[in-house]
Tab-separated table of C-alpha atoms in Angstrom:
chain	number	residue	atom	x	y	z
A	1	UNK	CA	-5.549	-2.633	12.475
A	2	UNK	CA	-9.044	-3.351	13.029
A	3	UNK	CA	-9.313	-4.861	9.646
A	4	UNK	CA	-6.582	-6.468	9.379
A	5	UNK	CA	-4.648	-6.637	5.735
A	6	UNK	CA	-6.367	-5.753	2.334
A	7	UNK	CA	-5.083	-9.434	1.818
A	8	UNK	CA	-7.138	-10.955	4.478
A	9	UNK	CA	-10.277	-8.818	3.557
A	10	UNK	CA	-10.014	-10.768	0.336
A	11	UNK	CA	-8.265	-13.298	0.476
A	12	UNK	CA	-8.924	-14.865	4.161
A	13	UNK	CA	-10.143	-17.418	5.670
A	14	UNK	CA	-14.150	-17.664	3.944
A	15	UNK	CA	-16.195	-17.273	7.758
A	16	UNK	CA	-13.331	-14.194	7.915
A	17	UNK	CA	-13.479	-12.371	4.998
A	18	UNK	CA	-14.987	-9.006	4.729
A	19	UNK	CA	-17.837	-8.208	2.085
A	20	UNK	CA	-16.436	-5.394	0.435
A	21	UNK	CA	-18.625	-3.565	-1.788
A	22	UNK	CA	-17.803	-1.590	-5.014
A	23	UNK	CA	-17.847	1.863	-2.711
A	24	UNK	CA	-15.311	0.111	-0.316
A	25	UNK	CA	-13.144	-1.002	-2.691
A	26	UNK	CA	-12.778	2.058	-4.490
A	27	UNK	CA	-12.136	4.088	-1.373
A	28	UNK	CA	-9.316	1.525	-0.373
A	29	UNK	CA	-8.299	1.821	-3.771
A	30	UNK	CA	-8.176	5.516	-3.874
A	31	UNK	CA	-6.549	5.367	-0.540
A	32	UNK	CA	-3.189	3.664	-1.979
A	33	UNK	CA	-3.115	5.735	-4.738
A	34	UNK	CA	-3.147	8.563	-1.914
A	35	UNK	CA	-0.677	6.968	0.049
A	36	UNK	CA	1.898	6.467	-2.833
A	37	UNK	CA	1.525	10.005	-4.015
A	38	UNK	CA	1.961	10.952	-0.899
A	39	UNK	CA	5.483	9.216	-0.391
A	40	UNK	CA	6.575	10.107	-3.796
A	41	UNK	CA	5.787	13.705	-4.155
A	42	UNK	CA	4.522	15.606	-0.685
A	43	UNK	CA	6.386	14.161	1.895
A	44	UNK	CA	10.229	15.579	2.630
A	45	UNK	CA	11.697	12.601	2.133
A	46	UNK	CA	10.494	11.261	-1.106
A	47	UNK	CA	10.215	7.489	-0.884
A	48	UNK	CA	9.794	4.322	-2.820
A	49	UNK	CA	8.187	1.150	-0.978
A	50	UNK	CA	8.889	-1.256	-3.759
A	51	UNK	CA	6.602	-3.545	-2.017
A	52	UNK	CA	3.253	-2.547	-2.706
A	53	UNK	CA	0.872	-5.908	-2.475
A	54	UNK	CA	-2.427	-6.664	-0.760
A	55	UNK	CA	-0.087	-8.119	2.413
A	56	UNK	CA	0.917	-4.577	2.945
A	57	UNK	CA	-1.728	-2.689	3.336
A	58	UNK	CA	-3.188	-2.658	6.581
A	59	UNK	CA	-7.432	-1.673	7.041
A	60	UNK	CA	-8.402	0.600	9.327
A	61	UNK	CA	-11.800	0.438	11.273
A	62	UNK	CA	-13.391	2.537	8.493
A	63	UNK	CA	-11.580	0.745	5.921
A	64	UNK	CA	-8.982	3.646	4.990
A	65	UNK	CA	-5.792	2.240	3.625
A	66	UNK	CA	-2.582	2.211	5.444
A	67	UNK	CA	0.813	1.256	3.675
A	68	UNK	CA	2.793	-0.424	5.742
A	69	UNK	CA	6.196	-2.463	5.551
A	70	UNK	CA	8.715	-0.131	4.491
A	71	UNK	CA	11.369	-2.779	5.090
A	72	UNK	CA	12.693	-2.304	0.956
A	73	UNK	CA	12.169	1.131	0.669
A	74	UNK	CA	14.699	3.549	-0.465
A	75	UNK	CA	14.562	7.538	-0.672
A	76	UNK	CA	14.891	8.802	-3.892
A	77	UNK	CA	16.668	11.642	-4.711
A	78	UNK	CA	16.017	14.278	-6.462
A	79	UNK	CA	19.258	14.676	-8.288
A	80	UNK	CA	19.468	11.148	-9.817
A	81	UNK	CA	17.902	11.091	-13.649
A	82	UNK	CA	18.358	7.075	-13.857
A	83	UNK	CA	15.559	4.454	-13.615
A	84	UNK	CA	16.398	1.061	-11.694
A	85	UNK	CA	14.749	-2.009	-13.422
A	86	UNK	CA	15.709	-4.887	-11.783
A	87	UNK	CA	12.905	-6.671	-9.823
A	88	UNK	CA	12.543	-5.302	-5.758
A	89	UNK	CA	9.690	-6.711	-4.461
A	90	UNK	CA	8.476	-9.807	-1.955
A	91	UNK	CA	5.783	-12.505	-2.499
């Protein structure tokens, strides 16, 4: 991605990191939420990441927000009324 990781942009290298304004960072923002929504509701196969962290979200050229690493993931389904608590993600 042309913009590497939402991690980098903030987190980088200082001569590398990306000035991200208030606008920007609401539209990356808004852009997960998207995403997620996306994956749990719309899409046929409804999916958790589990992952979600600044590492794994990838920045496109116009800063839109791209999930990626769906390494954990699992499908939910849509006949299962239990919640799973125990602790999923990376760091």
């Amino acid at each position: 991605m042309e913009n590497n990781s939402h991690a980098h942009a903030l987190f980088g290298p200082e001569e590398l990191r990306v000035q991200l304004n208030w606008m920007v960072r609401s539209k990356i923002c808004r852009g997960i939420a998207k995403g997620l929504a996306f994956l749990h509701e719309e899409s046929k196969l409804k999916i958790i990441h589990r992952d979600i962290k600044t590492t794994n979200i990838l920045l496109d050229k116009d800063f839109v927000a791209k999930i990626s690493d769906f390494r954990i993931a699992k499908l939910h389904e849509g006949h299962q009324t239990h919640i799973i608590t125990k602790i999923a993600g990376t760091t």
